[in-house]
Amino acid sequence: MKEGHAVEEYAEAWVRASEIIQQAPGARGTELHRKIGDPDTLIAIACWENKESRDAMESKHNSSVAEIIRSVAPIVEITPLGEFEEPEWVVLPPGRSD
């Protein structure tokens, strides 16, 4: 977040855009996390059934999503970290299978 702006300003717009994006085939949810010790830094994670589904969503311009993103551009600095495979190693607490 840029100085003078609250995370909630961005989060509200992020939720609105995500609700639209998550209607695309293959969407499996998004998460927005605050960084521990630096609550003005966030990481957004979107999950998809596969890369093809994500690419298909991105290939279809959505003017509502574009406008939402443009509206918060002045208050945030966004650094894409890239695209990642599904986890190969997962350890869950006992009794939890999701």
PDB file of C-alpha atoms in Angstrom:
ATOM      1  CA  MET A   1       0.000   0.000   0.000  1.00  0.00           C
ATOM      2  CA  LYS A   2       1.197   3.488  -0.724  1.00  0.00           C
ATOM      3  CA  GLU A   3       1.535   5.817   2.224  1.00  0.00           C
ATOM      4  CA  GLY A   4      -1.686   7.433   3.364  1.00  0.00           C
ATOM      5  CA  HIS A   5      -3.934   4.607   2.188  1.00  0.00           C
ATOM      6  CA  ALA A   6      -5.526   1.796   4.160  1.00  0.00           C
ATOM      7  CA  VAL A   7      -5.390  -1.852   3.141  1.00  0.00           C
ATOM      8  CA  GLU A   8      -9.184  -1.920   3.364  1.00  0.00           C
ATOM      9  CA  GLU A   9      -9.378   0.497   0.405  1.00  0.00           C
ATOM     10  CA  TYR A  10      -7.587  -2.002  -1.786  1.00  0.00           C
ATOM     11  CA  ALA A  11      -9.259  -5.070  -0.258  1.00  0.00           C
ATOM     12  CA  GLU A  12     -12.737  -3.759  -1.061  1.00  0.00           C
ATOM     13  CA  ALA A  13     -11.824  -3.342  -4.726  1.00  0.00           C
ATOM     14  CA  TRP A  14      -9.951  -6.664  -4.766  1.00  0.00           C
ATOM     15  CA  VAL A  15     -13.058  -8.480  -3.479  1.00  0.00           C
ATOM     16  CA  ARG A  16     -15.268  -6.848  -6.134  1.00  0.00           C
ATOM     17  CA  ALA A  17     -12.880  -7.777  -8.960  1.00  0.00           C
ATOM     18  CA  SER A  18     -12.342 -11.278  -7.576  1.00  0.00           C
ATOM     19  CA  GLU A  19     -16.074 -11.943  -7.374  1.00  0.00           C
ATOM     20  CA  ILE A  20     -16.283 -11.265 -11.109  1.00  0.00           C
ATOM     21  CA  ILE A  21     -13.136 -13.222 -12.006  1.00  0.00           C
ATOM     22  CA  GLN A  22     -14.229 -16.217  -9.934  1.00  0.00           C
ATOM     23  CA  GLN A  23     -17.254 -16.690 -12.189  1.00  0.00           C
ATOM     24  CA  ALA A  24     -14.927 -17.901 -14.953  1.00  0.00           C
ATOM     25  CA  PRO A  25     -14.809 -21.627 -15.714  1.00  0.00           C
ATOM     26  CA  GLY A  26     -11.995 -23.316 -13.817  1.00  0.00           C
ATOM     27  CA  ALA A  27     -11.774 -20.701 -11.050  1.00  0.00           C
ATOM     28  CA  ARG A  28     -11.132 -22.250  -7.635  1.00  0.00           C
ATOM     29  CA  GLY A  29     -10.977 -19.235  -5.345  1.00  0.00           C
ATOM     30  CA  THR A  30      -8.769 -16.359  -4.318  1.00  0.00           C
ATOM     31  CA  GLU A  31      -7.160 -15.330  -1.041  1.00  0.00           C
ATOM     32  CA  LEU A  32      -5.704 -12.055   0.164  1.00  0.00           C
ATOM     33  CA  HIS A  33      -3.205 -12.290   3.034  1.00  0.00           C
ATOM     34  CA  ARG A  34      -1.512  -9.583   5.131  1.00  0.00           C
ATOM     35  CA  LYS A  35       2.215  -9.955   5.695  1.00  0.00           C
ATOM     36  CA  ILE A  36       3.043 -10.716   9.322  1.00  0.00           C
ATOM     37  CA  GLY A  37       4.926  -7.774  10.784  1.00  0.00           C
ATOM     38  CA  ASP A  38       4.064  -5.540   7.813  1.00  0.00           C
ATOM     39  CA  PRO A  39       0.265  -5.245   7.678  1.00  0.00           C
ATOM     40  CA  ASP A  40       0.382  -2.847   4.716  1.00  0.00           C
ATOM     41  CA  THR A  41       1.903  -5.551   2.496  1.00  0.00           C
ATOM     42  CA  LEU A  42      -0.444  -8.113   0.978  1.00  0.00           C
ATOM     43  CA  ILE A  43      -0.177 -11.232  -1.124  1.00  0.00           C
ATOM     44  CA  ALA A  44      -3.052 -12.331  -3.331  1.00  0.00           C
ATOM     45  CA  ILE A  45      -3.312 -15.964  -4.375  1.00  0.00           C
ATOM     46  CA  ALA A  46      -5.716 -17.206  -7.038  1.00  0.00           C
ATOM     47  CA  CYS A  47      -6.253 -20.907  -7.662  1.00  0.00           C
ATOM     48  CA  TRP A  48      -7.370 -22.407 -10.961  1.00  0.00           C
ATOM     49  CA  GLU A  49      -8.148 -25.917 -12.180  1.00  0.00           C
ATOM     50  CA  ASN A  50      -5.353 -25.484 -14.714  1.00  0.00           C
ATOM     51  CA  LYS A  51      -3.304 -22.871 -16.537  1.00  0.00           C
ATOM     52  CA  GLU A  52      -5.526 -23.113 -19.599  1.00  0.00           C
ATOM     53  CA  SER A  53      -8.562 -21.991 -17.546  1.00  0.00           C
ATOM     54  CA  ARG A  54      -6.647 -19.028 -16.153  1.00  0.00           C
ATOM     55  CA  ASP A  55      -5.322 -18.064 -19.581  1.00  0.00           C
ATOM     56  CA  ALA A  56      -8.840 -18.306 -21.041  1.00  0.00           C
ATOM     57  CA  MET A  57     -10.165 -15.938 -18.370  1.00  0.00           C
ATOM     58  CA  GLU A  58      -7.378 -13.451 -19.002  1.00  0.00           C
ATOM     59  CA  SER A  59      -7.914 -13.573 -22.772  1.00  0.00           C
ATOM     60  CA  LYS A  60     -11.465 -12.228 -22.366  1.00  0.00           C
ATOM     61  CA  HIS A  61     -11.340  -8.524 -21.539  1.00  0.00           C
ATOM     62  CA  ASN A  62     -13.755  -7.615 -18.764  1.00  0.00           C
ATOM     63  CA  SER A  63     -14.293  -3.859 -18.623  1.00  0.00           C
ATOM     64  CA  SER A  64     -15.688  -4.008 -15.065  1.00  0.00           C
ATOM     65  CA  VAL A  65     -12.587  -5.775 -13.748  1.00  0.00           C
ATOM     66  CA  ALA A  66     -10.312  -3.406 -15.694  1.00  0.00           C
ATOM     67  CA  GLU A  67     -12.083  -0.371 -14.212  1.00  0.00           C
ATOM     68  CA  ILE A  68     -11.845  -1.751 -10.669  1.00  0.00           C
ATOM     69  CA  ILE A  69      -8.120  -2.390 -11.092  1.00  0.00           C
ATOM     70  CA  ARG A  70      -7.582   1.082 -12.595  1.00  0.00           C
ATOM     71  CA  SER A  71      -9.438   2.653  -9.660  1.00  0.00           C
ATOM     72  CA  VAL A  72      -6.936   1.314  -7.101  1.00  0.00           C
ATOM     73  CA  ALA A  73      -3.774   1.622  -9.194  1.00  0.00           C
ATOM     74  CA  PRO A  74      -2.821   4.979  -7.615  1.00  0.00           C
ATOM     75  CA  ILE A  75      -2.906   3.583  -4.058  1.00  0.00           C
ATOM     76  CA  VAL A  76      -0.932   0.334  -4.462  1.00  0.00           C
ATOM     77  CA  GLU A  77       2.288  -0.964  -5.911  1.00  0.00           C
ATOM     78  CA  ILE A  78       1.720  -4.406  -7.449  1.00  0.00           C
ATOM     79  CA  THR A  79       4.579  -6.834  -8.025  1.00  0.00           C
ATOM     80  CA  PRO A  80       3.554 -10.072  -9.781  1.00  0.00           C
ATOM     81  CA  LEU A  81       5.417 -13.061  -8.359  1.00  0.00           C
ATOM     82  CA  GLY A  82       4.575 -15.377 -11.242  1.00  0.00           C
ATOM     83  CA  GLU A  83       2.539 -18.502 -11.769  1.00  0.00           C
ATOM     84  CA  PHE A  84       3.022 -21.628  -9.683  1.00  0.00           C
ATOM     85  CA  GLU A  85       2.063 -25.290  -9.976  1.00  0.00           C
ATOM     86  CA  GLU A  86      -0.261 -26.976  -7.512  1.00  0.00           C
ATOM     87  CA  PRO A  87       1.609 -27.978  -4.343  1.00  0.00           C
ATOM     88  CA  GLU A  88       3.504 -31.235  -4.608  1.00  0.00           C
ATOM     89  CA  TRP A  89       3.936 -31.579  -0.859  1.00  0.00           C
ATOM     90  CA  VAL A  90       1.140 -30.947   1.629  1.00  0.00           C
ATOM     91  CA  VAL A  91       1.008 -31.823   5.323  1.00  0.00           C
ATOM     92  CA  LEU A  92      -2.356 -31.415   7.038  1.00  0.00           C
ATOM     93  CA  PRO A  93      -3.204 -31.653  10.730  1.00  0.00           C
ATOM     94  CA  PRO A  94      -4.437 -35.071  11.905  1.00  0.00           C
ATOM     95  CA  GLY A  95      -8.040 -35.754  10.885  1.00  0.00           C
ATOM     96  CA  ARG A  96      -8.106 -33.138   8.134  1.00  0.00           C
ATOM     97  CA  SER A  97      -8.242 -34.399   4.574  1.00  0.00           C
ATOM     98  CA  ASP A  98      -8.984 -31.254   2.508  1.00  0.00           C
TER      99      ASP A  98
END
